[in-house]
Amino acid sequence: MHFLVFIKQVPDAAQVRVDYETGTLIREGVPAIINPFDKHAIEAAVRLKNQFGGKVSVVCMGPPMAEDALKEAMSMGADKAFLLSDRIFAGSDTLATSYALWAAAKQIIKEEGPVDVFFAGKQAIDGDTAQTGPGIATRFNVPLITYVVDIKNVDPEKKTLELVRLLESGQEVIQTTMPCFLTVEEELNTLSYAPLPYLIRAAKTSVKVLNSKNTEIEAEYCGLKNSPTKVRKAFTPPKRERGEMIEGDSVDGIINQLYEKIEPVLKTMGKVQ
Amino acid sequence: MSKKDFDVIVVGAGPAGMAAAYVLAKAGVDVIVIERGKFPGSKNVMGGIFYRKPMDDLIPEFYKEAPIERHIVEQRMWLMDDVSHFSMGIKTQKHNSEPYNCFSVLRAQFDKWFSKKVVEAGALLINETVVTEPIVENGKVVGVRTDRPQGDLYADCVIAADGVQSFLAKSLGLRKKITPNKVALGVKEIIGLSEEQVNDRFGIKDSKEGVTIEITGPFLKGMEGMAWMYTNKNSVSIGIGVIIDDLINHNMNPNDLLESLKNHPSVLPLIEGGETREYLAHVIPEGGYKSVPRMYADGFMVAGDAAMLVDSVHREGSNLAVESGKLAAKTYLEARESGDFSEKTLSRYQEKLEETYVLQDLRYYKNLPELLEEKRYLLTEYPQFLIDAMTEIYTVDGVPKPEKFRKIKGELKSRFGYIGLAKDLYTIWRKLR
Amino acid sequence: MKKLRIEDKLYLVGYNVDHEYSHLGISDSEACKTCEKKQCTYVCPASVYSWDEKEQKININYDACLECGTCRFACDYITWKYPRGGFGVAYKFG
Amino acid sequence: MIKQDISKYKHVWVFIEHENGEVARVSFELLTKARELAKDLGCEVHAFTVGDKVEQFADEVFKYGAKKFFVIEDPFLKDYITEPYRDAIVHLIEKHKPEVVLIGATTLGRDLAGTIATVLQTGLTADTTALDIDPKTKNLLMTRPTFGGNLMATIFCPDNRPQMSTSRPGVYKAIEEPAKGQVVKEEFEFDKSKYTKQIIEKIIEEGEKVNLGFYDIVVSGGFGMGSKENMKLIQELADVLGGTWAASRKAVQAGWAPQTRQVGQTGQTVHPKIYIACGISGAIQHQAGMKSSEVIIAINKDPDAPIFEIATYGIMGDVIEVLPKMTQMFKEKLGKA
């Protein structure tokens, strides 16, 4: 079976700090990492490969330094790595990004053969949109299953599998045919501590670069100019100020006061009629 | 030889390991470097500055492309008590032109760059892997065990550049247990300031020039240690290193110590208003020459901090690391000629180091660690006397100068006694021989 | 200058916390009970160790560890290993 | 990019999300917000949905001011499955050309919106927390948090229609303003062989795995809870409030809660409407995971606890004493006693 994982290299959002004076983010020195959700997608693909045979390809759109993310994916057990890198992609929104990745994936399929399961993380921790994966799935016109927390009953013969996905109210089990597109939650698996030969192979293998010249990507669908959404402004939310201490003679009195203060909020949530 | 994956395994991608790997890769040796960090430099902290010479021999004019912060044109030395500091130092334009003398660098960035050069030279770099122990067969090191599944690797020779903790050298019995009186903890902060602020506050012309300040004296309350400030492009590194035994005995929390340093009236104006960007800690081997172990075994060499190669008097470590890595690699290349990686052949490595400034410098100060351990007052009372004397001399208060000098002489006599003074001078002279 | 607390400073440090495995330990927790100085509680630059009076044991907050190894030199009962590869502290500047 | 004649698009549409015959609250919130937007645009608010028996929602939808309710009814659409829902909705949108389409940023909404926007080749702004109309251009301005809430971005979609947004639940208050509305029923022929995905089972109760981000009330316990047993106190309060419980890193490390419930720098980031921090000192590492909560209530013995620096309401007191009383009193007030 062939598994294709879409990954993104992101700044480690946990290390990004806000500069309230300038209203910008402090990104100096913040390392670039594989989007944490995507790592679980890679892990899932590698596990399926180890169980059913086949190979795992990984593709990442980004600047040349995103090669590090692909190398890391290979050290987790991916077999083939593709860096989609071209200036024409600069400023792409989710629609333009899903176009470019879809077109790149078609090229990868040409080179590596048809894909059974596409994978991506449920969202990226920098943009938090959760839109690129669904966008690519739609362009391939394959079933999309988001927020996956478990993969079961994979049948490579019948080309079916079952997925458990997270809902607000619980979970649901979905059966689908392959090819299909999964976006995954962190709970899907625990990342393995990869064997040393994976790391050595990753260090020895080079990443293939895809761009507008060696794929059929059309520039008129890429980049800032061809993205339907544009950023009007970016700003940091106001710094949180110290609120109010609720004081009183008795605990009951304090809780009563508190309740009165939060009752309007509870009402908007429909907790009180 | 039963198994062999590589010619050489280098453990640790710090300056020592990468210097070794660079030389080996350039010579066409099949070398793998194993680093436990996310990337080279991610675990590394430097309390010192990076000297040009050994690195320049390796990669000529490296400073033109490496991510260095500033080249150092002025080095100040402060003796400091709680309210004063007595300053000495050297600022020279001789250090303000290429090829420069030394640089301030940020290790996370510099080491990453260095590792790229090493990979370009042909070495294989594996990150995120801990080497747990050497594999020894028939008394000979034949490889290493890592903490990864299927993690054994075999080679002709292992170069351990795994830092001050060096579990490898220790497990081979080369290194004794390090006692807390032979090792210092350094804590450091990177404090962000604008380039202009750094230039103005340190009195430098532009953001290429840099200043270092090294501080010792009675403010350390008798603990053996040293504080430092280095100018980076748009930040200042400020840190303090103290012998761990002293921290324990003085019930001292290193962060409190660093905070009091930052708020010292002599220090504060230089960093005031800056925003702390990072907080770091690392230990520094301070044992000097006497703690340097045997640096070789069958199929094995130790380099850098792992071999305790730190000159604590001159705050040099990374250049000794680079030099030792280079020499370990050269020793391997010689051994390869004969195909003999035995202890005997590799012993040439230590001899080579003895022939260079690395061990010669350390040997020169070999008795100093004990001296300072014995006579702690050398670090407090003499500097305090000097500070007091300078304060006296520069205080204009109507007292005639001859009387001031008499007073200072009197102080000298009452604080130390002429006999004590003579003894101390004699001891220092003798210990430094 | 405003005094920074250790936790404020540690917030500036990048970590890749290993939720599976702690690299720090104490070989004989009985020894802590009779340890007079409990130097691990103040000599660690990241305040990893704290004495739990109620439980009569040292608590180890290993994810804050800066991997300097000071504790290991300061106390023979502390078992200290490197974190697994890639985990632990990752400095931005160094 | 596909160029469109955007002048042909009119009216603000709100997707009516439903499950088990009930409309999701966020749909009413969005209808209320849509009325404001429609006023600025000089157009109407329309609701739309697809499903098995969905016409029954008409009354509720009109109560919140929708002038029209577009529906496609088909037993095939009984349960939510992405692809048939998408195709039916795309059919509605292509036929009636709304200017704005608002969908709740729920699991379902975020699953659905991206795929619709891709078919329509239009822009979509995900998970917005503010919607405004640019008075000059009449474009929809959509503001959303990124970088875990550290940065806000205002996005617009000038040349494509509809302008689509998924909006975070709980941001707008649902207020009734009844309108006389009209149900517009549309048909869609499904090629059922095209859809190869089916739901096998729904598991409604909460399992071991928790996604704290789904809850609008989070009650969180720290080291000040004192013991594992005392963590029950926060669970009980969370139950009364219909929220979930979480823990600080110190409580997790003490073994009082699983790592999956940890809030903070090395745990999950949450932004509920109400976050109740119980016995949590609130080190900056913890704040990183919850400071964008709308209302923060802190209960702590230590008056100098940093959590009070960011709390909307602070109570200085012993959690062990305060929590049981709070649970009891809230139970009565919320009519759950």
mmCIF file of C-alpha atoms in Angstrom, chain A residues 29-195:
data_model
loop_
_atom_site.group_PDB
_atom_site.id
_atom_site.type_symbol
_atom_site.label_atom_id
_atom_site.label_comp_id
_atom_site.label_asym_id
_atom_site.label_seq_id
_atom_site.Cartn_x
_atom_site.Cartn_y
_atom_site.Cartn_z
ATOM 1 C CA GLY A 29 15.232 32.037 17.646
ATOM 2 C CA VAL A 30 11.939 30.143 17.720
ATOM 3 C CA PRO A 31 12.701 26.791 16.158
ATOM 4 C CA ALA A 32 10.875 25.414 13.151
ATOM 5 C CA ILE A 33 9.306 22.056 13.869
ATOM 6 C CA ILE A 34 7.024 19.572 12.165
ATOM 7 C CA ASN A 35 3.468 20.526 13.011
ATOM 8 C CA PRO A 36 2.822 18.265 16.027
ATOM 9 C CA PHE A 37 -0.410 16.787 14.623
ATOM 10 C CA ASP A 38 1.397 15.894 11.402
ATOM 11 C CA LYS A 39 3.896 13.808 13.337
ATOM 12 C CA HIS A 40 1.067 11.575 14.450
ATOM 13 C CA ALA A 41 -0.015 11.308 10.830
ATOM 14 C CA ILE A 42 3.490 10.177 9.861
ATOM 15 C CA GLU A 43 3.530 7.728 12.756
ATOM 16 C CA ALA A 44 0.184 6.267 11.681
ATOM 17 C CA ALA A 45 1.326 5.849 8.093
ATOM 18 C CA VAL A 46 4.592 4.201 9.122
ATOM 19 C CA ARG A 47 2.742 1.795 11.401
ATOM 20 C CA LEU A 48 0.366 0.816 8.610
ATOM 21 C CA LYS A 49 3.301 0.308 6.287
ATOM 22 C CA ASN A 50 5.037 -1.882 8.840
ATOM 23 C CA GLN A 51 1.850 -3.904 9.259
ATOM 24 C CA PHE A 52 0.682 -4.239 5.664
ATOM 25 C CA GLY A 53 3.760 -3.479 3.610
ATOM 26 C CA GLY A 54 4.183 -0.739 1.055
ATOM 27 C CA LYS A 55 5.719 2.646 1.435
ATOM 28 C CA VAL A 56 5.215 6.049 2.953
ATOM 29 C CA SER A 57 5.763 9.231 0.995
ATOM 30 C CA VAL A 58 5.822 12.646 2.633
ATOM 31 C CA VAL A 59 5.363 16.037 1.072
ATOM 32 C CA CYS A 60 5.903 19.439 2.600
ATOM 33 C CA MET A 61 5.307 22.827 1.035
ATOM 34 C CA GLY A 62 7.655 25.517 2.239
ATOM 35 C CA PRO A 63 10.992 27.270 1.861
ATOM 36 C CA PRO A 64 14.210 25.267 1.343
ATOM 37 C CA MET A 65 14.718 25.013 5.119
ATOM 38 C CA ALA A 66 11.580 22.864 5.289
ATOM 39 C CA GLU A 67 13.880 20.098 4.118
ATOM 40 C CA ASP A 68 14.676 19.612 7.824
ATOM 41 C CA ALA A 69 11.059 18.655 8.469
ATOM 42 C CA LEU A 70 11.142 16.104 5.654
ATOM 43 C CA LYS A 71 14.401 14.641 6.917
ATOM 44 C CA GLU A 72 12.808 14.269 10.309
ATOM 45 C CA ALA A 73 9.805 12.568 8.734
ATOM 46 C CA MET A 74 12.164 10.119 7.089
ATOM 47 C CA SER A 75 13.897 9.470 10.364
ATOM 48 C CA MET A 76 10.469 8.532 11.693
ATOM 49 C CA GLY A 77 10.250 5.921 8.962
ATOM 50 C CA ALA A 78 8.956 7.598 5.823
ATOM 51 C CA ASP A 79 10.473 6.269 2.611
ATOM 52 C CA LYS A 80 10.223 9.114 0.129
ATOM 53 C CA ALA A 81 10.299 12.815 0.806
ATOM 54 C CA PHE A 82 9.248 15.664 -1.469
ATOM 55 C CA LEU A 83 9.781 19.335 -0.843
ATOM 56 C CA LEU A 84 7.336 21.539 -2.700
ATOM 57 C CA SER A 85 9.179 24.799 -2.913
ATOM 58 C CA ASP A 86 8.740 27.648 -5.338
ATOM 59 C CA ARG A 87 8.483 31.388 -5.013
ATOM 60 C CA ILE A 88 5.149 31.359 -6.778
ATOM 61 C CA PHE A 89 3.573 29.849 -3.657
ATOM 62 C CA ALA A 90 4.414 32.816 -1.427
ATOM 63 C CA GLY A 91 1.373 34.219 0.342
ATOM 64 C CA SER A 92 -0.955 31.353 -0.583
ATOM 65 C CA ASP A 93 -4.109 30.994 1.478
ATOM 66 C CA THR A 94 -5.662 27.627 2.256
ATOM 67 C CA LEU A 95 -7.387 27.341 -1.110
ATOM 68 C CA ALA A 96 -4.211 28.078 -3.060
ATOM 69 C CA THR A 97 -2.174 25.851 -0.745
ATOM 70 C CA SER A 98 -4.521 22.925 -1.181
ATOM 71 C CA TYR A 99 -4.271 23.435 -4.936
ATOM 72 C CA ALA A 100 -0.485 23.347 -4.933
ATOM 73 C CA LEU A 101 -0.302 20.335 -2.654
ATOM 74 C CA TRP A 102 -2.920 18.509 -4.700
ATOM 75 C CA ALA A 103 -1.004 19.181 -7.904
ATOM 76 C CA ALA A 104 2.232 18.073 -6.241
ATOM 77 C CA ALA A 105 0.557 14.925 -4.952
ATOM 78 C CA LYS A 106 -0.534 14.080 -8.496
ATOM 79 C CA GLN A 107 3.096 14.291 -9.545
ATOM 80 C CA ILE A 108 4.108 12.056 -6.644
ATOM 81 C CA ILE A 109 1.443 9.544 -7.674
ATOM 82 C CA LYS A 110 2.874 9.626 -11.186
ATOM 83 C CA GLU A 111 6.311 8.801 -9.835
ATOM 84 C CA GLU A 112 5.492 6.527 -6.927
ATOM 85 C CA GLY A 113 2.171 4.975 -7.831
ATOM 86 C CA PRO A 114 -1.418 5.409 -6.646
ATOM 87 C CA VAL A 115 -2.077 6.323 -3.023
ATOM 88 C CA ASP A 116 -4.332 4.284 -0.738
ATOM 89 C CA VAL A 117 -4.511 6.578 2.249
ATOM 90 C CA PHE A 118 -3.707 10.275 2.397
ATOM 91 C CA PHE A 119 -2.817 11.670 5.800
ATOM 92 C CA ALA A 120 -2.534 15.081 7.393
ATOM 93 C CA GLY A 121 -2.635 16.492 10.902
ATOM 94 C CA LYS A 122 -5.999 17.868 11.966
ATOM 95 C CA GLN A 123 -4.676 21.419 11.768
ATOM 96 C CA ALA A 124 -1.439 23.386 11.907
ATOM 97 C CA ILE A 125 -0.519 25.075 15.174
ATOM 98 C CA ASP A 126 0.435 28.353 13.512
ATOM 99 C CA GLY A 127 -2.626 29.026 11.381
ATOM 100 C CA ASP A 128 -5.069 26.710 13.177
ATOM 101 C CA THR A 129 -7.333 26.643 10.106
ATOM 102 C CA ALA A 130 -7.883 22.886 9.631
ATOM 103 C CA GLN A 131 -8.775 23.643 6.013
ATOM 104 C CA THR A 132 -5.887 22.485 3.869
ATOM 105 C CA GLY A 133 -6.461 18.780 4.426
ATOM 106 C CA PRO A 134 -10.185 18.921 3.588
ATOM 107 C CA GLY A 135 -9.290 21.051 0.566
ATOM 108 C CA ILE A 136 -6.891 18.477 -0.856
ATOM 109 C CA ALA A 137 -9.339 15.639 -0.162
ATOM 110 C CA THR A 138 -12.022 17.508 -2.056
ATOM 111 C CA ARG A 139 -9.786 18.071 -5.044
ATOM 112 C CA PHE A 140 -8.970 14.373 -5.170
ATOM 113 C CA ASN A 141 -12.658 13.655 -4.656
ATOM 114 C CA VAL A 142 -11.924 10.988 -2.061
ATOM 115 C CA PRO A 143 -13.753 10.415 1.233
ATOM 116 C CA LEU A 144 -12.597 12.774 3.954
ATOM 117 C CA ILE A 145 -12.459 11.685 7.578
ATOM 118 C CA THR A 146 -11.374 14.389 10.022
ATOM 119 C CA TYR A 147 -10.348 14.232 13.692
ATOM 120 C CA VAL A 148 -9.324 10.583 13.505
ATOM 121 C CA VAL A 149 -8.330 8.973 16.816
ATOM 122 C CA ASP A 150 -8.188 5.315 15.785
ATOM 123 C CA ILE A 151 -7.675 3.228 12.667
ATOM 124 C CA LYS A 152 -9.188 -0.265 12.645
ATOM 125 C CA ASN A 153 -9.984 -3.223 10.422
ATOM 126 C CA VAL A 154 -7.806 -2.271 7.509
ATOM 127 C CA ASP A 155 -8.569 -4.630 4.640
ATOM 128 C CA PRO A 156 -5.955 -4.257 1.933
ATOM 129 C CA GLU A 157 -7.840 -6.718 -0.331
ATOM 130 C CA LYS A 158 -11.240 -5.088 -0.230
ATOM 131 C CA LYS A 159 -9.605 -1.696 0.133
ATOM 132 C CA THR A 160 -11.656 -0.696 3.125
ATOM 133 C CA LEU A 161 -10.896 0.505 6.610
ATOM 134 C CA GLU A 162 -12.654 1.782 9.714
ATOM 135 C CA LEU A 163 -11.891 4.980 11.531
ATOM 136 C CA VAL A 164 -12.881 6.328 14.877
ATOM 137 C CA ARG A 165 -13.294 10.072 14.825
ATOM 138 C CA LEU A 166 -13.851 12.556 17.578
ATOM 139 C CA LEU A 167 -17.096 14.499 17.927
ATOM 140 C CA GLU A 168 -18.108 17.029 20.563
ATOM 141 C CA SER A 169 -20.571 14.507 21.920
ATOM 142 C CA GLY A 170 -18.344 11.456 21.766
ATOM 143 C CA GLN A 171 -16.996 9.416 18.912
ATOM 144 C CA GLU A 172 -18.186 7.799 15.723
ATOM 145 C CA VAL A 173 -16.912 4.848 13.781
ATOM 146 C CA ILE A 174 -16.808 5.305 10.043
ATOM 147 C CA GLN A 175 -16.171 2.736 7.389
ATOM 148 C CA THR A 176 -14.756 3.923 4.121
ATOM 149 C CA THR A 177 -13.154 2.729 0.957
ATOM 150 C CA MET A 178 -9.655 3.533 -0.125
ATOM 151 C CA PRO A 179 -8.320 5.854 -1.329
ATOM 152 C CA CYS A 180 -9.402 8.166 1.458
ATOM 153 C CA PHE A 181 -8.070 11.204 3.269
ATOM 154 C CA LEU A 182 -7.586 11.307 7.039
ATOM 155 C CA THR A 183 -6.798 14.266 9.261
ATOM 156 C CA VAL A 184 -5.626 13.043 12.619
ATOM 157 C CA GLU A 185 -5.656 13.967 16.287
ATOM 158 C CA GLU A 186 -2.681 13.570 18.614
ATOM 159 C CA GLU A 187 -4.532 10.814 20.486
ATOM 160 C CA LEU A 188 -4.291 8.577 17.430
ATOM 161 C CA ASN A 189 -0.977 7.161 18.586
ATOM 162 C CA THR A 190 2.085 7.607 20.746
ATOM 163 C CA LEU A 191 5.140 8.551 18.751
ATOM 164 C CA SER A 192 7.644 5.731 18.551
ATOM 165 C CA TYR A 193 11.275 6.177 19.353
ATOM 166 C CA ALA A 194 12.469 5.309 15.884
ATOM 167 C CA PRO A 195 15.191 2.719 15.313
#
